Tab-separated table of C-alpha atoms in Angstrom:
chain	number	residue	atom	x	y	z
A	1	MET	CA	77.972	185.873	-102.538
A	2	LYS	CA	76.597	185.629	-105.881
A	3	LEU	CA	77.725	183.379	-107.683
A	4	THR	CA	78.921	185.153	-111.265
A	5	ALA	CA	81.732	186.863	-108.469
A	6	LEU	CA	83.502	182.871	-108.182
A	7	TRP	CA	83.676	182.232	-112.650
A	8	PRO	CA	86.925	184.333	-112.150
A	9	PHE	CA	88.246	181.787	-110.100
A	10	VAL	CA	86.749	178.587	-111.952
A	11	ASP	CA	88.462	179.882	-114.858
A	12	TRP	CA	92.286	179.891	-112.533
A	13	LEU	CA	91.696	176.796	-111.289
A	14	GLU	CA	90.344	175.473	-115.032
A	15	ALA	CA	93.302	176.745	-116.224
A	16	VAL	CA	95.563	175.337	-113.287
A	17	LEU	CA	94.039	171.446	-114.403
A	18	LEU	CA	94.688	171.788	-117.453
A	19	TYR	CA	97.888	172.802	-117.381
A	20	SER	CA	98.438	170.076	-115.670
A	21	LEU	CA	97.315	167.706	-117.184
A	22	GLU	CA	99.037	168.757	-120.201
A	23	MET	CA	102.597	168.276	-117.854
A	24	THR	CA	101.610	165.156	-117.120
A	25	THR	CA	100.569	163.328	-120.277
A	26	CYS	CA	102.762	162.063	-121.731
A	27	THR	CA	102.706	162.294	-126.033
A	28	MET	CA	103.440	164.527	-128.185
A	29	SER	CA	103.064	165.829	-131.280
A	30	ALA	CA	104.433	165.242	-134.501
A	31	GLU	CA	103.820	168.906	-134.928
A	32	VAL	CA	105.807	170.188	-131.776
A	33	ILE	CA	108.531	166.965	-132.082
A	34	HIS	CA	109.267	168.917	-135.753
A	35	GLN	CA	109.597	172.110	-134.452
A	36	VAL	CA	111.671	171.156	-131.928
A	37	GLU	CA	113.770	169.454	-134.740
A	38	GLU	CA	114.039	172.107	-136.985
A	39	ALA	CA	115.962	174.976	-134.456
A	40	LEU	CA	117.957	172.315	-132.827
A	41	ASP	CA	121.763	173.242	-134.373
A	42	LYS	CA	124.058	170.478	-135.275
A	43	ASP	CA	125.600	171.127	-131.543
A	44	GLU	CA	122.974	170.462	-129.732
A	45	LYS	CA	121.385	167.626	-131.703
A	46	GLU	CA	124.284	165.116	-130.871
A	47	MET	CA	123.613	166.791	-126.878
A	48	LEU	CA	120.086	165.339	-126.731
A	49	LEU	CA	121.369	162.440	-128.001
A	50	PHE	CA	123.841	161.648	-125.786
A	51	LEU	CA	121.818	163.095	-122.900
A	52	CYS	CA	119.133	161.121	-123.555
A	53	ARG	CA	121.128	157.126	-124.553
A	54	ASP	CA	119.487	155.867	-120.547
A	55	VAL	CA	116.698	156.889	-122.095
A	56	ALA	CA	116.005	154.681	-124.573
A	57	THR	CA	118.530	151.184	-124.209
A	58	ASP	CA	117.419	149.094	-126.652
A	59	VAL	CA	117.653	151.922	-129.786
A	60	VAL	CA	120.365	153.933	-131.119
A	61	PRO	CA	118.347	156.604	-133.000
A	62	PRO	CA	120.139	157.937	-135.900
A	63	ASN	CA	118.392	161.899	-135.330
A	64	VAL	CA	116.784	164.280	-132.832
A	65	ARG	CA	113.204	163.702	-134.552
A	66	GLU	CA	113.034	159.738	-134.676
A	67	LEU	CA	114.299	159.268	-130.349
A	68	LEU	CA	111.665	161.973	-129.492
A	69	ASP	CA	109.101	159.736	-131.536
A	70	ILE	CA	110.588	156.754	-129.747
A	71	LEU	CA	110.584	158.104	-126.584
A	72	SER	CA	106.448	159.438	-127.456
A	73	GLU	CA	105.294	156.839	-128.147
A	74	ARG	CA	107.224	154.467	-124.917
A	75	GLY	CA	105.104	157.711	-122.424
A	76	LYS	CA	108.308	158.912	-122.180
A	77	LEU	CA	108.272	162.292	-123.339
A	78	SER	CA	105.679	164.328	-121.252
A	79	ALA	CA	105.899	168.383	-121.951
A	80	GLU	CA	107.544	168.003	-118.226
A	81	GLY	CA	110.424	165.562	-119.985
A	82	LEU	CA	110.720	168.163	-122.957
A	83	ALA	CA	111.064	170.826	-121.485
A	84	GLU	CA	113.988	169.219	-119.309
A	85	LEU	CA	115.674	168.427	-122.725
A	86	LEU	CA	115.003	172.079	-123.874
A	87	TYR	CA	116.647	173.204	-120.469
A	88	ARG	CA	119.451	170.733	-120.701
A	89	VAL	CA	120.646	172.209	-124.526
A	90	ARG	CA	119.737	175.652	-122.894
A	91	ARG	CA	116.871	176.823	-125.693
A	92	PHE	CA	115.173	178.864	-123.869
A	93	ASP	CA	113.553	180.450	-125.911
A	94	LEU	CA	112.024	177.302	-127.943
A	95	LEU	CA	111.014	177.077	-123.926
A	96	LYS	CA	108.652	180.151	-124.295
A	97	ARG	CA	107.702	179.737	-127.951
A	98	ILE	CA	106.612	175.903	-127.858
A	99	LEU	CA	105.925	175.073	-124.107
A	100	LYS	CA	104.245	178.921	-123.176
A	101	MET	CA	107.369	177.609	-120.000
A	102	ASP	CA	110.212	180.314	-118.593
A	103	ARG	CA	113.246	179.018	-117.382
A	104	THR	CA	112.076	178.976	-113.336
A	105	ALA	CA	109.391	177.307	-114.123
A	106	VAL	CA	111.713	174.839	-115.648
A	107	GLU	CA	114.035	174.735	-112.518
A	108	SER	CA	111.114	174.763	-110.462
A	109	LEU	CA	109.901	171.428	-111.467
A	110	LEU	CA	113.371	170.118	-111.732
A	111	ARG	CA	113.908	170.412	-107.802
A	112	GLY	CA	110.113	168.984	-107.174
A	113	HIS	CA	110.323	165.609	-109.610
A	114	GLN	CA	111.772	163.091	-110.965
A	115	HIS	CA	114.580	163.584	-113.473
A	116	LEU	CA	114.581	162.598	-117.487
A	117	ILE	CA	117.493	162.886	-118.197
A	118	SER	CA	120.605	161.140	-115.213
A	119	ASP	CA	123.240	163.608	-113.747
A	120	TYR	CA	125.836	161.405	-115.163
A	121	ARG	CA	124.321	162.383	-118.464
A	122	VAL	CA	124.015	166.089	-116.830
A	123	LEU	CA	127.703	165.721	-116.111
A	124	MET	CA	129.558	164.429	-119.057
A	125	ALA	CA	127.151	167.048	-121.257
A	126	GLU	CA	128.903	170.382	-118.557
A	127	ILE	CA	131.899	169.052	-119.222
A	128	GLY	CA	132.256	168.813	-123.225
A	129	GLU	CA	131.031	172.493	-123.417
A	130	ASP	CA	133.922	174.075	-120.733
A	131	LEU	CA	136.531	171.942	-123.127
A	132	ASP	CA	138.035	173.611	-126.546
A	133	LYS	CA	139.019	171.910	-129.327
A	134	SER	CA	142.383	171.381	-127.561
A	135	ASP	CA	141.808	170.197	-124.577
A	136	VAL	CA	140.255	167.214	-126.206
A	137	SER	CA	142.420	166.158	-128.924
A	138	SER	CA	144.593	166.054	-126.143
A	139	LEU	CA	142.404	163.849	-124.275
A	140	ILE	CA	141.568	161.761	-127.503
A	141	PHE	CA	145.666	161.507	-127.804
A	142	LEU	CA	146.014	160.086	-123.557
A	143	MET	CA	143.190	157.986	-124.121
A	144	LYS	CA	144.897	156.076	-126.434
A	145	ASP	CA	146.741	154.228	-123.989
A	146	TYR	CA	143.424	152.185	-122.980
A	147	THR	CA	141.259	152.596	-126.828
A	148	GLY	CA	143.922	151.581	-128.509
A	149	ARG	CA	146.334	153.105	-131.097
A	150	GLY	CA	144.170	153.390	-133.780
A	151	LYS	CA	143.296	155.911	-136.558
A	152	THR	CA	141.366	158.566	-134.694
A	153	SER	CA	138.864	161.040	-136.501
A	154	LYS	CA	140.459	164.217	-135.906
A	155	ASP	CA	136.385	166.207	-135.929
A	156	LYS	CA	135.533	163.165	-133.120
A	157	SER	CA	133.919	165.954	-129.968
A	158	PHE	CA	134.353	165.015	-126.060
A	159	LEU	CA	131.092	163.022	-126.375
A	160	ASP	CA	131.888	161.009	-129.294
A	161	LEU	CA	135.213	160.344	-126.573
A	162	VAL	CA	132.210	159.210	-124.346
A	163	VAL	CA	130.490	157.297	-125.991
A	164	GLU	CA	133.432	155.244	-127.367
A	165	LEU	CA	134.849	154.592	-123.537
A	166	GLU	CA	131.371	153.258	-122.280
A	167	LYS	CA	131.580	150.629	-124.885
A	168	LEU	CA	135.331	149.752	-124.221
A	169	ASN	CA	133.443	149.970	-119.854
A	170	LEU	CA	136.214	152.510	-118.958
A	171	VAL	CA	134.111	155.481	-118.303
A	172	ALA	CA	129.956	155.053	-116.501
A	173	PRO	CA	128.731	156.545	-113.831
A	174	ASP	CA	130.625	155.456	-111.042
A	175	GLN	CA	134.083	154.764	-112.720
A	176	LEU	CA	135.083	158.630	-113.830
A	177	ASP	CA	139.182	157.853	-111.712
A	178	LEU	CA	140.706	157.454	-115.852
A	179	LEU	CA	138.090	160.930	-117.071
A	180	GLU	CA	139.900	162.376	-113.852
A	181	LYS	CA	142.883	161.779	-114.483
A	182	CYS	CA	143.568	162.478	-117.929
A	183	LEU	CA	142.078	166.209	-117.176
A	184	LYS	CA	144.361	166.259	-114.647
A	185	ASN	CA	147.090	165.630	-117.096
A	186	ILE	CA	145.934	168.873	-119.490
A	187	HIS	CA	145.512	171.127	-116.431
A	188	ARG	CA	142.184	171.487	-116.420
A	189	ILE	CA	141.473	171.329	-112.281
A	190	ASP	CA	138.611	172.838	-112.134
A	191	LEU	CA	136.319	170.357	-114.446
A	192	LYS	CA	138.591	167.465	-112.115
A	193	THR	CA	136.621	169.171	-109.587
A	194	LYS	CA	133.168	169.168	-110.741
A	195	ILE	CA	133.660	165.442	-111.081
A	196	GLN	CA	134.821	164.693	-106.996
A	197	LYS	CA	132.164	167.369	-106.335
A	198	TYR	CA	129.337	164.812	-108.396
A	199	LYS	CA	130.790	161.513	-106.223
A	200	GLN	CA	130.510	162.985	-103.209
A	201	SER	CA	127.082	163.516	-103.824
A	202	ALA	CA	126.097	159.916	-105.172
A	203	GLN	CA	128.000	159.227	-102.816
A	204	LYS	CA	124.933	160.072	-99.689
A	205	GLY	CA	121.752	158.616	-99.779
A	206	GLY	CA	118.604	159.896	-102.195
A	207	THR	CA	121.044	162.922	-103.053
A	208	SER	CA	122.421	163.282	-107.002
A	209	TYR	CA	124.131	166.302	-108.975
A	210	LYS	CA	122.075	169.414	-110.435
A	211	ASN	CA	122.667	172.304	-112.987
A	212	ALA	CA	123.687	175.954	-111.693
A	213	LEU	CA	120.674	177.986	-110.939
A	214	PRO	CA	121.735	181.284	-110.476
A	215	GLY	CA	120.374	184.561	-108.415
A	216	SER	CA	117.617	186.759	-108.271
A	217	LEU	CA	118.540	189.994	-109.754
A	218	THR	CA	114.875	191.567	-108.537
A	219	ASN	CA	116.845	194.370	-107.234
A	220	LEU	CA	120.049	194.058	-109.583
A	221	THR	CA	121.055	197.546	-110.669
A	222	LEU	CA	125.186	198.440	-112.378
A	223	LYS	CA	124.757	200.837	-108.916
A	224	ASP	CA	125.057	198.517	-106.677
A	225	PRO	CA	128.221	198.013	-105.377
A	226	SER	CA	127.944	194.361	-105.050
A	227	TYR	CA	127.982	194.518	-108.846
A	228	ASN	CA	130.555	196.634	-109.458
A	229	LEU	CA	134.050	196.599	-110.173
A	230	ARG	CA	135.234	200.263	-110.198
A	231	LEU	CA	139.526	199.653	-111.507
A	232	GLN	CA	141.239	202.090	-110.109
A	233	ASN	CA	144.847	202.871	-111.310
A	234	GLY	CA	146.261	203.578	-108.613
A	235	ARG	CA	146.575	200.752	-105.636
A	236	SER	CA	149.073	197.562	-105.627
A	237	LYS	CA	148.910	195.409	-108.419
A	238	GLU	CA	149.199	192.433	-105.644
A	239	GLN	CA	146.173	194.700	-104.217
A	240	ARG	CA	143.773	195.091	-107.191
A	241	LEU	CA	143.930	191.828	-108.397
A	242	VAL	CA	143.200	189.945	-104.427
A	243	GLU	CA	139.830	192.945	-104.625
A	244	GLN	CA	138.426	192.277	-107.840
A	245	ARG	CA	139.322	188.642	-107.871
A	246	GLY	CA	137.222	188.684	-103.985
A	247	ILE	CA	133.956	190.694	-105.338
A	248	GLN	CA	134.200	188.555	-108.490
A	249	ARG	CA	134.277	185.371	-107.996
A	250	GLU	CA	132.450	184.740	-104.941
A	251	PRO	CA	130.231	182.156	-104.711
A	252	VAL	CA	126.456	182.086	-105.273
A	253	LYS	CA	124.881	180.207	-102.252
A	254	LYS	CA	121.619	179.315	-102.025
A	255	SER	CA	119.362	176.704	-99.309
A	256	ILE	CA	116.561	174.785	-101.040
A	257	GLN	CA	115.193	171.993	-98.573
A	258	GLU	CA	113.753	169.343	-100.826
A	259	SER	CA	112.210	166.337	-100.473
A	260	GLY	CA	114.422	163.871	-102.674
A	261	ALA	CA	116.364	166.770	-104.385
A	262	PHE	CA	119.440	168.206	-103.666
A	263	LEU	CA	121.235	171.342	-105.333
A	264	PRO	CA	125.287	172.411	-104.406
A	265	GLN	CA	125.563	175.795	-101.909
A	266	HIS	CA	128.298	176.156	-103.578
A	267	ILE	CA	126.345	176.733	-106.790
A	268	PRO	CA	129.241	176.828	-109.787
A	269	GLU	CA	128.834	178.961	-113.079
A	270	GLU	CA	126.983	179.062	-116.141
A	271	ARG	CA	128.085	180.875	-119.242
A	272	TYR	CA	126.599	182.568	-121.748
A	273	ARG	CA	125.701	180.718	-125.173
A	274	MET	CA	127.996	182.069	-127.677
A	275	GLN	CA	128.025	180.149	-130.511
A	276	SER	CA	125.357	182.416	-132.776
A	277	LYS	CA	127.068	183.111	-136.318
A	278	PRO	CA	127.629	185.872	-135.985
A	279	LEU	CA	127.727	185.978	-132.128
A	280	GLY	CA	125.877	189.592	-133.163
A	281	VAL	CA	126.674	192.859	-133.896
A	282	CYS	CA	129.601	194.660	-133.184
A	283	LEU	CA	128.748	199.186	-133.154
A	284	ILE	CA	131.755	200.881	-133.618
A	285	ILE	CA	132.120	205.065	-133.549
A	286	ASP	CA	134.935	206.205	-133.614
A	287	CYS	CA	134.652	210.092	-133.293
A	288	ILE	CA	138.835	210.279	-133.337
A	289	GLY	CA	139.392	208.332	-135.453
A	290	ASN	CA	142.853	206.464	-134.646
A	291	ASP	CA	141.419	202.678	-133.266
A	292	ALA	CA	138.864	201.852	-136.053
A	293	GLU	CA	141.122	199.631	-138.811
A	294	VAL	CA	142.159	197.307	-135.520
A	295	LEU	CA	139.294	196.904	-133.501
A	296	ARG	CA	136.857	196.674	-136.171
A	297	ASP	CA	139.663	193.818	-137.012
A	298	THR	CA	139.533	192.299	-133.750
A	299	PHE	CA	135.818	191.884	-133.833
A	300	THR	CA	135.841	190.773	-136.873
A	301	SER	CA	137.800	187.678	-135.862
A	302	LEU	CA	136.106	187.237	-132.574
A	303	GLY	CA	133.074	186.568	-135.393
A	304	TYR	CA	130.741	189.596	-135.001
A	305	ASP	CA	129.198	191.312	-137.743
A	306	VAL	CA	130.738	195.200	-136.947
A	307	GLN	CA	129.309	197.914	-138.285
A	308	HIS	CA	132.035	200.967	-138.427
A	309	PHE	CA	131.222	204.885	-138.415
A	310	LEU	CA	134.082	207.590	-138.675
A	311	TYR	CA	133.648	211.757	-136.931
A	312	LEU	CA	129.567	211.411	-135.859
A	313	SER	CA	127.919	214.154	-134.210
A	314	VAL	CA	126.713	213.981	-131.104
A	315	GLY	CA	122.814	214.090	-133.299
A	316	ASP	CA	124.135	211.376	-135.414
A	317	ILE	CA	125.388	209.116	-132.387
A	318	ILE	CA	121.954	209.512	-131.117
A	319	ARG	CA	120.388	208.403	-134.093
A	320	THR	CA	123.120	205.340	-134.846
A	321	LEU	CA	122.236	203.553	-131.604
A	322	HIS	CA	118.717	204.294	-131.850
A	323	GLN	CA	118.370	201.899	-135.395
A	324	VAL	CA	120.830	199.494	-133.914
A	325	ALA	CA	118.930	199.369	-130.426
A	326	ARG	CA	116.177	198.125	-133.214
A	327	MET	CA	117.567	196.107	-135.260
A	328	PRO	CA	115.703	192.423	-135.597
A	329	GLN	CA	119.071	190.652	-135.970
A	330	HIS	CA	120.021	190.860	-132.449
A	331	ARG	CA	116.815	187.978	-131.382
A	332	ASP	CA	119.379	185.214	-133.890
A	333	TYR	CA	122.913	186.612	-132.626
A	334	ASP	CA	123.809	185.679	-128.421
A	335	SER	CA	125.202	189.129	-127.685
A	336	PHE	CA	126.255	192.762	-128.094
A	337	VAL	CA	129.186	195.238	-128.374
A	338	CYS	CA	129.156	198.422	-128.021
A	339	VAL	CA	133.134	200.262	-128.955
A	340	LEU	CA	132.982	204.535	-128.759
A	341	VAL	CA	135.967	206.604	-128.810
A	342	SER	CA	135.113	210.249	-128.468
A	343	ARG	CA	136.330	213.571	-126.896
A	344	GLY	CA	134.031	214.310	-124.459
A	345	SER	CA	133.613	214.540	-120.194
A	346	SER	CA	133.735	212.529	-117.675
A	347	HIS	CA	130.396	211.968	-118.091
A	348	THR	CA	128.659	212.736	-121.242
A	349	VAL	CA	131.235	212.119	-124.850
A	350	PHE	CA	130.808	215.382	-127.770
A	351	GLY	CA	131.182	213.716	-130.899
A	352	VAL	CA	132.929	216.126	-132.931
A	353	ASP	CA	130.990	218.917	-131.915
A	354	GLN	CA	133.743	220.518	-129.672
A	355	MET	CA	130.863	222.981	-128.216
A	356	HIS	CA	128.068	221.192	-127.389
A	357	SER	CA	127.324	220.254	-124.176
A	358	GLY	CA	127.179	216.754	-124.525
A	359	LEU	CA	125.654	212.912	-124.723
A	360	PRO	CA	125.292	211.235	-121.004
A	361	LEU	CA	127.050	208.576	-120.953
A	362	HIS	CA	124.116	206.233	-118.729
A	363	HIS	CA	121.948	207.423	-121.689
A	364	ILE	CA	123.960	205.372	-124.386
A	365	ARG	CA	122.799	202.391	-121.873
A	366	ARG	CA	118.943	202.902	-121.671
A	367	MET	CA	118.262	202.568	-125.337
A	368	PHE	CA	120.136	198.375	-124.977
A	369	MET	CA	118.317	198.076	-121.693
A	370	GLY	CA	115.726	194.722	-121.492
A	371	ASP	CA	112.404	197.654	-121.767
A	372	LEU	CA	113.439	199.456	-124.864
A	373	CYS	CA	115.653	196.229	-126.417
A	374	PRO	CA	113.720	193.622	-125.761
A	375	SER	CA	115.542	191.554	-128.785
A	376	LEU	CA	118.748	191.246	-126.170
A	377	VAL	CA	117.311	189.990	-122.873
A	378	GLY	CA	119.961	187.941	-121.785
A	379	LYS	CA	122.345	187.846	-123.606
A	380	PRO	CA	125.567	189.427	-122.821
A	381	LYS	CA	125.602	193.967	-124.044
A	382	LEU	CA	129.553	194.624	-124.157
A	383	PHE	CA	130.646	198.003	-123.861
A	384	PHE	CA	134.285	199.707	-124.447
A	385	ILE	CA	134.115	203.685	-124.517
A	386	GLN	CA	137.923	205.509	-124.708
A	387	ASN	CA	136.795	208.733	-123.561
A	388	TYR	CA	138.980	211.680	-123.907
A	389	VAL	CA	138.288	214.411	-121.303
A	390	VAL	CA	138.382	218.051	-122.755
A	391	SER	CA	136.376	220.146	-119.536
A	392	GLU	CA	135.368	218.861	-116.661
A	393	HIS	CA	132.378	222.319	-116.473
A	394	GLN	CA	130.330	221.260	-119.238
A	395	PRO	CA	126.736	221.509	-118.242
A	396	GLU	CA	124.656	217.964	-119.412
A	397	ALA	CA	121.868	217.186	-121.503
A	398	SER	CA	119.518	216.050	-119.785
A	399	SER	CA	117.016	215.777	-122.364
A	400	LEU	CA	118.862	214.938	-125.599
A	401	LEU	CA	116.885	211.069	-126.360
A	402	GLU	CA	113.825	212.112	-125.645
A	403	VAL	CA	113.483	213.736	-129.422
A	404	ASP	CA	114.884	210.744	-131.566
A	405	GLY	CA	113.744	207.364	-128.640
A	406	PRO	CA	111.526	207.241	-125.149
A	407	ALA	CA	111.837	210.119	-122.495
A	408	ALA	CA	114.210	209.941	-120.215
A	409	SER	CA	111.566	209.683	-117.176
A	410	ASN	CA	109.851	206.754	-119.226
A	411	VAL	CA	113.130	204.879	-119.160
A	412	GLU	CA	113.857	205.211	-115.424
A	413	SER	CA	110.660	204.285	-115.028
A	414	ALA	CA	110.651	201.062	-116.856
A	415	ALA	CA	114.562	199.640	-115.769
A	416	ARG	CA	113.108	200.023	-112.093
A	417	LYS	CA	110.856	197.266	-112.666
A	418	PRO	CA	111.464	193.872	-114.279
A	419	GLY	CA	109.925	192.577	-116.819
A	420	PRO	CA	107.078	190.225	-117.770
A	421	THR	CA	110.635	187.431	-118.628
A	422	MET	CA	111.646	187.737	-114.564
A	423	VAL	CA	115.279	189.392	-115.948
A	424	HIS	CA	115.851	192.492	-114.583
A	425	PRO	CA	116.471	195.873	-117.789
A	426	GLU	CA	119.737	196.268	-116.418
A	427	ALA	CA	121.123	192.595	-116.204
A	428	ASP	CA	123.738	191.713	-118.671
A	429	PHE	CA	125.727	194.272	-119.227
A	430	PHE	CA	129.691	195.563	-119.085
A	431	TRP	CA	130.385	198.270	-119.137
A	432	SER	CA	134.218	199.202	-118.890
A	433	LEU	CA	134.333	203.408	-118.964
A	434	CYS	CA	138.940	204.541	-119.668
A	435	THR	CA	138.883	208.497	-119.445
A	436	ALA	CA	142.245	209.592	-121.043
A	437	ASP	CA	142.916	213.817	-120.900
A	438	VAL	CA	142.794	215.577	-124.139
A	439	SER	CA	146.195	217.031	-124.433
A	440	LEU	CA	147.349	213.517	-125.098
A	441	LEU	CA	145.316	213.763	-128.848
A	442	GLU	CA	147.040	217.144	-129.216
A	443	ARG	CA	150.665	215.415	-128.813
A	444	SER	CA	150.044	212.897	-130.842
A	445	SER	CA	147.247	212.880	-133.043
A	446	ASN	CA	147.808	209.736	-134.834
A	447	SER	CA	148.647	208.048	-131.334
A	448	PRO	CA	146.261	204.507	-130.687
A	449	SER	CA	144.639	204.340	-126.916
A	450	VAL	CA	146.482	202.515	-124.993
A	451	TYR	CA	143.702	200.935	-123.563
A	452	LEU	CA	142.431	199.982	-126.422
A	453	GLN	CA	145.472	198.197	-127.774
A	454	CYS	CA	145.303	196.594	-124.915
A	455	LEU	CA	141.303	195.061	-125.131
A	456	SER	CA	142.430	194.223	-128.839
A	457	GLN	CA	145.594	192.263	-128.274
A	458	LYS	CA	143.348	191.216	-125.169
A	459	LEU	CA	141.056	190.048	-126.942
A	460	ARG	CA	142.428	188.273	-129.671
A	461	GLN	CA	145.301	186.536	-128.284
A	462	GLU	CA	143.452	185.141	-125.228
A	463	ARG	CA	139.697	184.688	-126.460
A	464	LYS	CA	139.198	180.977	-124.372
A	465	ARG	CA	139.414	182.425	-120.775
A	466	PRO	CA	136.865	184.266	-118.737
A	467	LEU	CA	136.185	188.234	-120.110
A	468	VAL	CA	136.623	189.601	-116.104
A	469	ASP	CA	139.324	187.668	-116.067
A	470	LEU	CA	140.656	189.546	-119.267
A	471	HIS	CA	139.749	192.838	-118.120
A	472	ILE	CA	141.545	192.382	-114.667
A	473	GLU	CA	144.345	192.074	-116.544
A	474	LEU	CA	144.317	194.853	-119.506
A	475	ASN	CA	143.718	197.120	-116.398
A	476	ASP	CA	147.542	195.909	-114.699
A	477	SER	CA	148.539	196.432	-117.728
A	478	VAL	CA	147.054	199.962	-118.185
A	479	TYR	CA	147.953	200.803	-114.575
A	480	ASP	CA	152.315	199.613	-115.990
A	481	TRP	CA	151.334	201.803	-117.987
A	482	ASN	CA	150.627	204.830	-115.847
A	483	SER	CA	153.713	203.927	-113.811
A	484	ARG	CA	156.284	204.975	-116.544
A	485	VAL	CA	154.780	208.198	-117.814
A	486	SER	CA	153.305	211.519	-116.572
A	487	ALA	CA	149.901	212.431	-115.341
A	488	LYS	CA	148.774	213.746	-118.101
A	489	GLU	CA	149.930	210.488	-119.840
A	490	LYS	CA	148.469	208.481	-117.457
A	491	TYR	CA	144.971	206.421	-118.595
A	492	TYR	CA	141.672	205.490	-115.521
A	493	VAL	CA	140.220	202.421	-116.495
A	494	TRP	CA	136.025	201.735	-114.786
A	495	LEU	CA	134.570	198.089	-115.325
A	496	GLN	CA	130.935	198.508	-113.629
A	497	HIS	CA	128.822	195.090	-114.730
A	498	THR	CA	125.508	192.922	-114.153
A	499	LEU	CA	126.746	189.528	-115.687
A	500	ARG	CA	125.061	186.755	-114.684
A	501	LYS	CA	127.465	184.726	-116.121
A	502	LYS	CA	130.978	183.253	-117.355
A	503	LEU	CA	131.438	185.389	-120.415
A	504	ILE	CA	133.770	183.579	-123.304
A	505	PHE	CA	134.339	184.528	-126.987
A	506	SER	CA	135.352	181.361	-127.885
A	507	TYR	CA	132.658	178.672	-127.270
A	508	LYS	CA	134.842	176.028	-128.204
C-alpha cells in the first residue's frame, strides 16, 4: 500500500487528537468569554450564575463575564465545561457557533464525563423554568413563615428565593422537604414529583439526576400515526379525551447503560424556548374577512409580530408565503405562526379565485420545512387553517410551486433526508385544519368561524398551558357546537403535529 493512501486517515486522526486536546484544555480565551457574555440575556445570565454557585464557592462574581474568567483562571472551564453551561441554559445556537458542537455531541459528553454543574442546581433551574410569576409569588408568600415577614421584592425570581433559603439552611441538595410542601400547597404536583424522582435517584449509589434527552427523529413524518392526532368530531367527549391524551402523553422510554451515569427511563418533557421579543412572525391570510381583526389582536397579545393580508388570490398567497419563509428575522425569533382562512376543497385553498384549481395544503407546509427554511429549524411552526369547502371535485394543481420556488420533487427529496443539523425537516410542526361547508358563509356572510373563535379564546385566557392540551379542549367546544346544529353547519377539526417538546406561549 502506498503511503499517500494513508494520508486521509492521518488527517482524520490528527483532527481527532486536536479536538480531544482542545476539550481537555482547562483555559478559555477572553474573546470566547466575551462572546458568550454578550449573547446571553438577563434570565440566562441569572441562571448561569445560579448554576455555578457550587463551582466557585469562595467568591460571588457580580456578572457572568467575571464568573467565567475566574473559572478559566482556576482551570475549571474547559471547552467541555463551557459546552455544559451553554447546554443547561439551552443556547444551542452558541454551542454551534462558538464551540462548533451540536446538541447531540454535548449530550454524549454528559453521559460519559463528570459534570461541572451539580444535579441539584440543574433540578432547581428546571423547576424555576416551569414556574410562572404567580407561582413564584405564591411560594414567596408561603415561605414567609420560615424566612420572616420582612418586605420582599416583588421582582424576586425563584432562583433568588432558593439562594435566600440556602443561606437560611432551609434548602439544600439533601434538604428539599420544605420546597416539596410549598409546591404541593400551590398545586404544582408535577414539580413535587420531579423532586421526589431526584431524591430517589440520589439515594442510589453512583446515580444522578439528569435533564431530558429527546428521542431520535430520523423517521419522523406528519403522516406517521404515532405523531398524528386526527380529532374527529363523531366520538363521545370522554372517548376522545382518553384516546388523544393517551397518544400524546405516552412517556418516551430510553435504555442507556453506561458506567458512572444514569438516565431515568421515563424522560420528562422539555419545553420549547419561547422568550424572544417578538416571539416570531404571525402571518394571517384571510380571504373571507370575518376573523382577521380578532386573530390579529389575539396573536399581538401573545407577543407576535403580526402581518395580515386580506382577499388574496392563489398567486398572491404563494408569493406571500415564499416571502415570509425567506425572512431573515426568523433566526432571531423562537417560533412562527401562520393562520389561513379561505374557501377551498378538503386538500386545497382557492383564495379569492373561486374557479382556480387551488393551492395544495401540503405545499404550504413544505415551504417551511427545515431544508427550505433553515432559520426555523428546531423551532415550532404552527399552522391554523379554516377552509370552507366548496366542492370535492376540483382538480389539484400539482406544479403550482414550481413557478416561484423549488420544484415539488426537490422538496420531497429534501424532506426525506435529515440535514446536517440532525433535526428532521418535518419536525416541530403543529398543523390544525378545520373544514366547514361553504354554505355557512352564504347563510351569514359576516359570521365568524366557531373554530377560530374558540382558538382565540383559548389562547387569550389560557396561554400558560400546553398548546396540545388547549387544542383538545378546543375540539370539545367544536363537538358541543356540532351536537346542536344541522349537518351543513358543522365544523370538522384535524390535528397533526411533530412537536418534540411541550409548547407554552407564556414562558413565565
